[in-house]
Amino acid sequence: MGRKAAVTTYNIDNAIGPGTANELTVRRFFVNYTKCDALEAVAVAVEFMKKKNVDAVIASPCPARK
């Protein structure tokens, strides 16, 4: 595992819990930012599932708009 993968594994374990990440999960970890646009977020999720064969998409909630 390279240095970036090791740091990412550490960060995931820190955020979610010990033993959550391993080399396989880190190598298959994709990130894309959507600026809290719902349509763009759905498009990114569909792209990940179709083109990158991702089984699950995890996203943080966007702040409520006033």
PDB file of N, CA and C in Angstrom:
ATOM      1  N   MET A   1       0.849  -1.168   0.000  1.00  0.00           N
ATOM      2  CA  MET A   1       0.000   0.000   0.000  1.00  0.00           C
ATOM      3  C   MET A   1       0.894   1.230   0.000  1.00  0.00           C
ATOM      4  N   GLY A   2       0.635   2.175  -0.881  1.00  0.00           N
ATOM      5  CA  GLY A   2       1.432   3.395  -0.948  1.00  0.00           C
ATOM      6  C   GLY A   2       1.124   4.348   0.189  1.00  0.00           C
ATOM      7  N   ARG A   3       1.926   5.387   0.293  1.00  0.00           N
ATOM      8  CA  ARG A   3       1.750   6.355   1.384  1.00  0.00           C
ATOM      9  C   ARG A   3       0.376   7.012   1.341  1.00  0.00           C
ATOM     10  N   LYS A   4      -0.094   7.429   0.174  1.00  0.00           N
ATOM     11  CA  LYS A   4      -1.410   8.059   0.085  1.00  0.00           C
ATOM     12  C   LYS A   4      -2.507   7.099   0.527  1.00  0.00           C
ATOM     13  N   ALA A   5      -2.409   5.849   0.125  1.00  0.00           N
ATOM     14  CA  ALA A   5      -3.401   4.858   0.527  1.00  0.00           C
ATOM     15  C   ALA A   5      -3.359   4.630   2.030  1.00  0.00           C
ATOM     16  N   ALA A   6      -2.164   4.621   2.606  1.00  0.00           N
ATOM     17  CA  ALA A   6      -2.032   4.429   4.053  1.00  0.00           C
ATOM     18  C   ALA A   6      -2.666   5.587   4.815  1.00  0.00           C
ATOM     19  N   VAL A   7      -2.434   6.800   4.358  1.00  0.00           N
ATOM     20  CA  VAL A   7      -3.021   7.977   5.010  1.00  0.00           C
ATOM     21  C   VAL A   7      -4.541   7.955   4.859  1.00  0.00           C
ATOM     22  N   THR A   8      -5.022   7.595   3.680  1.00  0.00           N
ATOM     23  CA  THR A   8      -6.463   7.521   3.453  1.00  0.00           C
ATOM     24  C   THR A   8      -7.092   6.459   4.340  1.00  0.00           C
ATOM     25  N   THR A   9      -6.449   5.297   4.459  1.00  0.00           N
ATOM     26  CA  THR A   9      -6.944   4.241   5.341  1.00  0.00           C
ATOM     27  C   THR A   9      -7.049   4.754   6.765  1.00  0.00           C
ATOM     28  N   TYR A  10      -6.017   5.431   7.226  1.00  0.00           N
ATOM     29  CA  TYR A  10      -6.010   5.992   8.582  1.00  0.00           C
ATOM     30  C   TYR A  10      -7.168   6.975   8.750  1.00  0.00           C
ATOM     31  N   ASN A  11      -7.356   7.860   7.774  1.00  0.00           N
ATOM     32  CA  ASN A  11      -8.414   8.868   7.866  1.00  0.00           C
ATOM     33  C   ASN A  11      -9.807   8.242   7.883  1.00  0.00           C
ATOM     34  N   ILE A  12     -10.031   7.228   7.062  1.00  0.00           N
ATOM     35  CA  ILE A  12     -11.328   6.545   7.044  1.00  0.00           C
ATOM     36  C   ILE A  12     -11.571   5.851   8.375  1.00  0.00           C
ATOM     37  N   ASP A  13     -10.576   5.144   8.878  1.00  0.00           N
ATOM     38  CA  ASP A  13     -10.708   4.474  10.175  1.00  0.00           C
ATOM     39  C   ASP A  13     -10.977   5.480  11.286  1.00  0.00           C
ATOM     40  N   ASN A  14     -10.336   6.629  11.222  1.00  0.00           N
ATOM     41  CA  ASN A  14     -10.543   7.672  12.226  1.00  0.00           C
ATOM     42  C   ASN A  14     -11.966   8.214  12.171  1.00  0.00           C
ATOM     43  N   ALA A  15     -12.494   8.394  10.973  1.00  0.00           N
ATOM     44  CA  ALA A  15     -13.819   8.986  10.804  1.00  0.00           C
ATOM     45  C   ALA A  15     -14.948   7.999  11.093  1.00  0.00           C
ATOM     46  N   ILE A  16     -14.783   6.752  10.669  1.00  0.00           N
ATOM     47  CA  ILE A  16     -15.880   5.786  10.755  1.00  0.00           C
ATOM     48  C   ILE A  16     -15.684   4.776  11.879  1.00  0.00           C
ATOM     49  N   GLY A  17     -14.469   4.324  12.079  1.00  0.00           N
ATOM     50  CA  GLY A  17     -14.188   3.369  13.141  1.00  0.00           C
ATOM     51  C   GLY A  17     -13.047   2.457  12.767  1.00  0.00           C
ATOM     52  N   PRO A  18     -12.322   1.969  13.768  1.00  0.00           N
ATOM     53  CA  PRO A  18     -11.166   1.103  13.513  1.00  0.00           C
ATOM     54  C   PRO A  18     -11.554  -0.145  12.716  1.00  0.00           C
ATOM     55  N   GLY A  19     -10.718  -0.495  11.767  1.00  0.00           N
ATOM     56  CA  GLY A  19     -10.940  -1.702  10.974  1.00  0.00           C
ATOM     57  C   GLY A  19     -11.918  -1.515   9.821  1.00  0.00           C
ATOM     58  N   THR A  20     -12.417  -0.299   9.624  1.00  0.00           N
ATOM     59  CA  THR A  20     -13.376  -0.042   8.547  1.00  0.00           C
ATOM     60  C   THR A  20     -12.719  -0.146   7.185  1.00  0.00           C
ATOM     61  N   ALA A  21     -11.555   0.449   7.049  1.00  0.00           N
ATOM     62  CA  ALA A  21     -10.877   0.509   5.750  1.00  0.00           C
ATOM     63  C   ALA A  21      -9.747  -0.506   5.670  1.00  0.00           C
ATOM     64  N   ASN A  22      -9.528  -1.001   4.463  1.00  0.00           N
ATOM     65  CA  ASN A  22      -8.365  -1.836   4.191  1.00  0.00           C
ATOM     66  C   ASN A  22      -7.866  -1.465   2.793  1.00  0.00           C
ATOM     67  N   GLU A  23      -6.857  -2.140   2.319  1.00  0.00           N
ATOM     68  CA  GLU A  23      -6.265  -1.791   1.020  1.00  0.00           C
ATOM     69  C   GLU A  23      -7.304  -1.811  -0.098  1.00  0.00           C
ATOM     70  N   LEU A  24      -8.187  -2.800  -0.093  1.00  0.00           N
ATOM     71  CA  LEU A  24      -9.200  -2.903  -1.150  1.00  0.00           C
ATOM     72  C   LEU A  24     -10.163  -1.720  -1.115  1.00  0.00           C
ATOM     73  N   THR A  25     -10.668  -1.375   0.067  1.00  0.00           N
ATOM     74  CA  THR A  25     -11.613  -0.256   0.135  1.00  0.00           C
ATOM     75  C   THR A  25     -10.942   1.052  -0.241  1.00  0.00           C
ATOM     76  N   VAL A  26      -9.704   1.217   0.123  1.00  0.00           N
ATOM     77  CA  VAL A  26      -9.000   2.462  -0.189  1.00  0.00           C
ATOM     78  C   VAL A  26      -8.732   2.565  -1.683  1.00  0.00           C
ATOM     79  N   ARG A  27      -8.388   1.485  -2.310  1.00  0.00           N
ATOM     80  CA  ARG A  27      -8.113   1.523  -3.745  1.00  0.00           C
ATOM     81  C   ARG A  27      -9.390   1.747  -4.565  1.00  0.00           C
ATOM     82  N   ARG A  28     -10.544   1.496  -3.993  1.00  0.00           N
ATOM     83  CA  ARG A  28     -11.817   1.676  -4.694  1.00  0.00           C
ATOM     84  C   ARG A  28     -12.599   2.871  -4.145  1.00  0.00           C
ATOM     85  N   PHE A  29     -11.918   3.831  -3.584  1.00  0.00           N
ATOM     86  CA  PHE A  29     -12.540   4.995  -2.960  1.00  0.00           C
ATOM     87  C   PHE A  29     -12.511   6.159  -3.944  1.00  0.00           C
ATOM     88  N   PHE A  30     -13.677   6.626  -4.373  1.00  0.00           N
ATOM     89  CA  PHE A  30     -13.769   7.716  -5.338  1.00  0.00           C
ATOM     90  C   PHE A  30     -14.397   8.935  -4.674  1.00  0.00           C
ATOM     91  N   VAL A  31     -13.989  10.107  -5.084  1.00  0.00           N
ATOM     92  CA  VAL A  31     -14.541  11.350  -4.545  1.00  0.00           C
ATOM     93  C   VAL A  31     -14.934  12.261  -5.701  1.00  0.00           C
ATOM     94  N   ASN A  32     -16.085  12.884  -5.560  1.00  0.00           N
ATOM     95  CA  ASN A  32     -16.512  13.887  -6.524  1.00  0.00           C
ATOM     96  C   ASN A  32     -17.354  14.910  -5.774  1.00  0.00           C
ATOM     97  N   TYR A  33     -17.141  16.174  -6.040  1.00  0.00           N
ATOM     98  CA  TYR A  33     -17.882  17.239  -5.371  1.00  0.00           C
ATOM     99  C   TYR A  33     -18.971  17.761  -6.285  1.00  0.00           C
ATOM    100  N   THR A  34     -20.158  18.040  -5.718  1.00  0.00           N
ATOM    101  CA  THR A  34     -21.294  18.476  -6.524  1.00  0.00           C
ATOM    102  C   THR A  34     -21.858  19.827  -6.104  1.00  0.00           C
ATOM    103  N   LYS A  35     -21.229  20.526  -5.204  1.00  0.00           N
ATOM    104  CA  LYS A  35     -21.663  21.864  -4.773  1.00  0.00           C
ATOM    105  C   LYS A  35     -23.103  21.859  -4.272  1.00  0.00           C
ATOM    106  N   CYS A  36     -23.556  20.770  -3.685  1.00  0.00           N
ATOM    107  CA  CYS A  36     -24.905  20.650  -3.102  1.00  0.00           C
ATOM    108  C   CYS A  36     -26.019  20.863  -4.119  1.00  0.00           C
ATOM    109  N   ASP A  37     -25.792  20.499  -5.351  1.00  0.00           N
ATOM    110  CA  ASP A  37     -26.818  20.556  -6.384  1.00  0.00           C
ATOM    111  C   ASP A  37     -27.400  19.151  -6.518  1.00  0.00           C
ATOM    112  N   ALA A  38     -28.687  18.998  -6.209  1.00  0.00           N
ATOM    113  CA  ALA A  38     -29.307  17.672  -6.173  1.00  0.00           C
ATOM    114  C   ALA A  38     -29.217  16.944  -7.512  1.00  0.00           C
ATOM    115  N   LEU A  39     -29.511  17.620  -8.600  1.00  0.00           N
ATOM    116  CA  LEU A  39     -29.460  16.965  -9.916  1.00  0.00           C
ATOM    117  C   LEU A  39     -28.041  16.532 -10.268  1.00  0.00           C
ATOM    118  N   GLU A  40     -27.076  17.377  -9.965  1.00  0.00           N
ATOM    119  CA  GLU A  40     -25.678  17.032 -10.235  1.00  0.00           C
ATOM    120  C   GLU A  40     -25.238  15.851  -9.370  1.00  0.00           C
ATOM    121  N   ALA A  41     -25.688  15.833  -8.114  1.00  0.00           N
ATOM    122  CA  ALA A  41     -25.333  14.736  -7.209  1.00  0.00           C
ATOM    123  C   ALA A  41     -25.883  13.404  -7.713  1.00  0.00           C
ATOM    124  N   VAL A  42     -27.116  13.408  -8.189  1.00  0.00           N
ATOM    125  CA  VAL A  42     -27.714  12.186  -8.739  1.00  0.00           C
ATOM    126  C   VAL A  42     -26.958  11.747  -9.984  1.00  0.00           C
ATOM    127  N   ALA A  43     -26.605  12.689 -10.838  1.00  0.00           N
ATOM    128  CA  ALA A  43     -25.852  12.357 -12.054  1.00  0.00           C
ATOM    129  C   ALA A  43     -24.507  11.730 -11.715  1.00  0.00           C
ATOM    130  N   VAL A  44     -23.829  12.269 -10.706  1.00  0.00           N
ATOM    131  CA  VAL A  44     -22.541  11.713 -10.286  1.00  0.00           C
ATOM    132  C   VAL A  44     -22.735  10.304  -9.732  1.00  0.00           C
ATOM    133  N   ALA A  45     -23.763  10.098  -8.919  1.00  0.00           N
ATOM    134  CA  ALA A  45     -24.025   8.773  -8.353  1.00  0.00           C
ATOM    135  C   ALA A  45     -24.287   7.749  -9.457  1.00  0.00           C
ATOM    136  N   VAL A  46     -25.104   8.116 -10.433  1.00  0.00           N
ATOM    137  CA  VAL A  46     -25.402   7.203 -11.551  1.00  0.00           C
ATOM    138  C   VAL A  46     -24.135   6.910 -12.348  1.00  0.00           C
ATOM    139  N   GLU A  47     -23.325   7.941 -12.585  1.00  0.00           N
ATOM    140  CA  GLU A  47     -22.062   7.736 -13.308  1.00  0.00           C
ATOM    141  C   GLU A  47     -21.159   6.762 -12.555  1.00  0.00           C
ATOM    142  N   PHE A  48     -21.041   6.933 -11.237  1.00  0.00           N
ATOM    143  CA  PHE A  48     -20.213   6.025 -10.439  1.00  0.00           C
ATOM    144  C   PHE A  48     -20.725   4.597 -10.554  1.00  0.00           C
ATOM    145  N   MET A  49     -22.045   4.418 -10.484  1.00  0.00           N
ATOM    146  CA  MET A  49     -22.609   3.071 -10.518  1.00  0.00           C
ATOM    147  C   MET A  49     -22.459   2.428 -11.894  1.00  0.00           C
ATOM    148  N   LYS A  50     -22.637   3.201 -12.964  1.00  0.00           N
ATOM    149  CA  LYS A  50     -22.556   2.644 -14.316  1.00  0.00           C
ATOM    150  C   LYS A  50     -21.125   2.489 -14.816  1.00  0.00           C
ATOM    151  N   LYS A  51     -20.317   3.538 -14.671  1.00  0.00           N
ATOM    152  CA  LYS A  51     -18.982   3.538 -15.274  1.00  0.00           C
ATOM    153  C   LYS A  51     -17.892   2.992 -14.364  1.00  0.00           C
ATOM    154  N   LYS A  52     -18.060   3.137 -13.058  1.00  0.00           N
ATOM    155  CA  LYS A  52     -17.011   2.698 -12.134  1.00  0.00           C
ATOM    156  C   LYS A  52     -17.430   1.475 -11.335  1.00  0.00           C
ATOM    157  N   ASN A  53     -18.648   0.957 -11.608  1.00  0.00           N
ATOM    158  CA  ASN A  53     -19.155  -0.250 -10.965  1.00  0.00           C
ATOM    159  C   ASN A  53     -19.164  -0.133  -9.441  1.00  0.00           C
ATOM    160  N   VAL A  54     -19.563   1.039  -8.941  1.00  0.00           N
ATOM    161  CA  VAL A  54     -19.639   1.287  -7.504  1.00  0.00           C
ATOM    162  C   VAL A  54     -20.986   0.782  -7.002  1.00  0.00           C
ATOM    163  N   ASP A  55     -20.994   0.097  -5.862  1.00  0.00           N
ATOM    164  CA  ASP A  55     -22.224  -0.459  -5.304  1.00  0.00           C
ATOM    165  C   ASP A  55     -22.967   0.506  -4.387  1.00  0.00           C
ATOM    166  N   ALA A  56     -22.258   1.428  -3.770  1.00  0.00           N
ATOM    167  CA  ALA A  56     -22.885   2.351  -2.818  1.00  0.00           C
ATOM    168  C   ALA A  56     -22.265   3.734  -2.960  1.00  0.00           C
ATOM    169  N   VAL A  57     -23.084   4.733  -2.693  1.00  0.00           N
ATOM    170  CA  VAL A  57     -22.617   6.118  -2.723  1.00  0.00           C
ATOM    171  C   VAL A  57     -22.952   6.736  -1.373  1.00  0.00           C
ATOM    172  N   ILE A  58     -21.961   7.324  -0.736  1.00  0.00           N
ATOM    173  CA  ILE A  58     -22.147   7.972   0.563  1.00  0.00           C
ATOM    174  C   ILE A  58     -21.920   9.459   0.369  1.00  0.00           C
ATOM    175  N   ALA A  59     -22.841  10.257   0.864  1.00  0.00           N
ATOM    176  CA  ALA A  59     -22.710  11.707   0.706  1.00  0.00           C
ATOM    177  C   ALA A  59     -23.126  12.411   1.989  1.00  0.00           C
ATOM    178  N   SER A  60     -22.476  13.499   2.257  1.00  0.00           N
ATOM    179  CA  SER A  60     -22.884  14.297   3.412  1.00  0.00           C
ATOM    180  C   SER A  60     -24.041  15.194   2.993  1.00  0.00           C
ATOM    181  N   PRO A  61     -24.916  15.533   3.937  1.00  0.00           N
ATOM    182  CA  PRO A  61     -26.040  16.395   3.583  1.00  0.00           C
ATOM    183  C   PRO A  61     -25.587  17.822   3.305  1.00  0.00           C
ATOM    184  N   CYS A  62     -26.314  18.487   2.453  1.00  0.00           N
ATOM    185  CA  CYS A  62     -26.040  19.898   2.175  1.00  0.00           C
ATOM    186  C   CYS A  62     -26.752  20.742   3.225  1.00  0.00           C
ATOM    187  N   PRO A  63     -26.212  21.902   3.526  1.00  0.00           N
ATOM    188  CA  PRO A  63     -26.901  22.771   4.484  1.00  0.00           C
ATOM    189  C   PRO A  63     -28.263  23.199   3.938  1.00  0.00           C
ATOM    190  N   ALA A  64     -29.205  23.397   4.842  1.00  0.00           N
ATOM    191  CA  ALA A  64     -30.543  23.827   4.436  1.00  0.00           C
ATOM    192  C   ALA A  64     -30.472  25.210   3.807  1.00  0.00           C
ATOM    193  N   ARG A  65     -31.208  25.369   2.735  1.00  0.00           N
ATOM    194  CA  ARG A  65     -31.242  26.675   2.062  1.00  0.00           C
ATOM    195  C   ARG A  65     -32.402  27.489   2.615  1.00  0.00           C
ATOM    196  N   LYS A  66     -32.182  28.784   2.747  1.00  0.00           N
ATOM    197  CA  LYS A  66     -33.238  29.657   3.283  1.00  0.00           C
ATOM    198  C   LYS A  66     -33.859  30.483   2.196  1.00  0.00           C
TER     199      LYS A  66
END
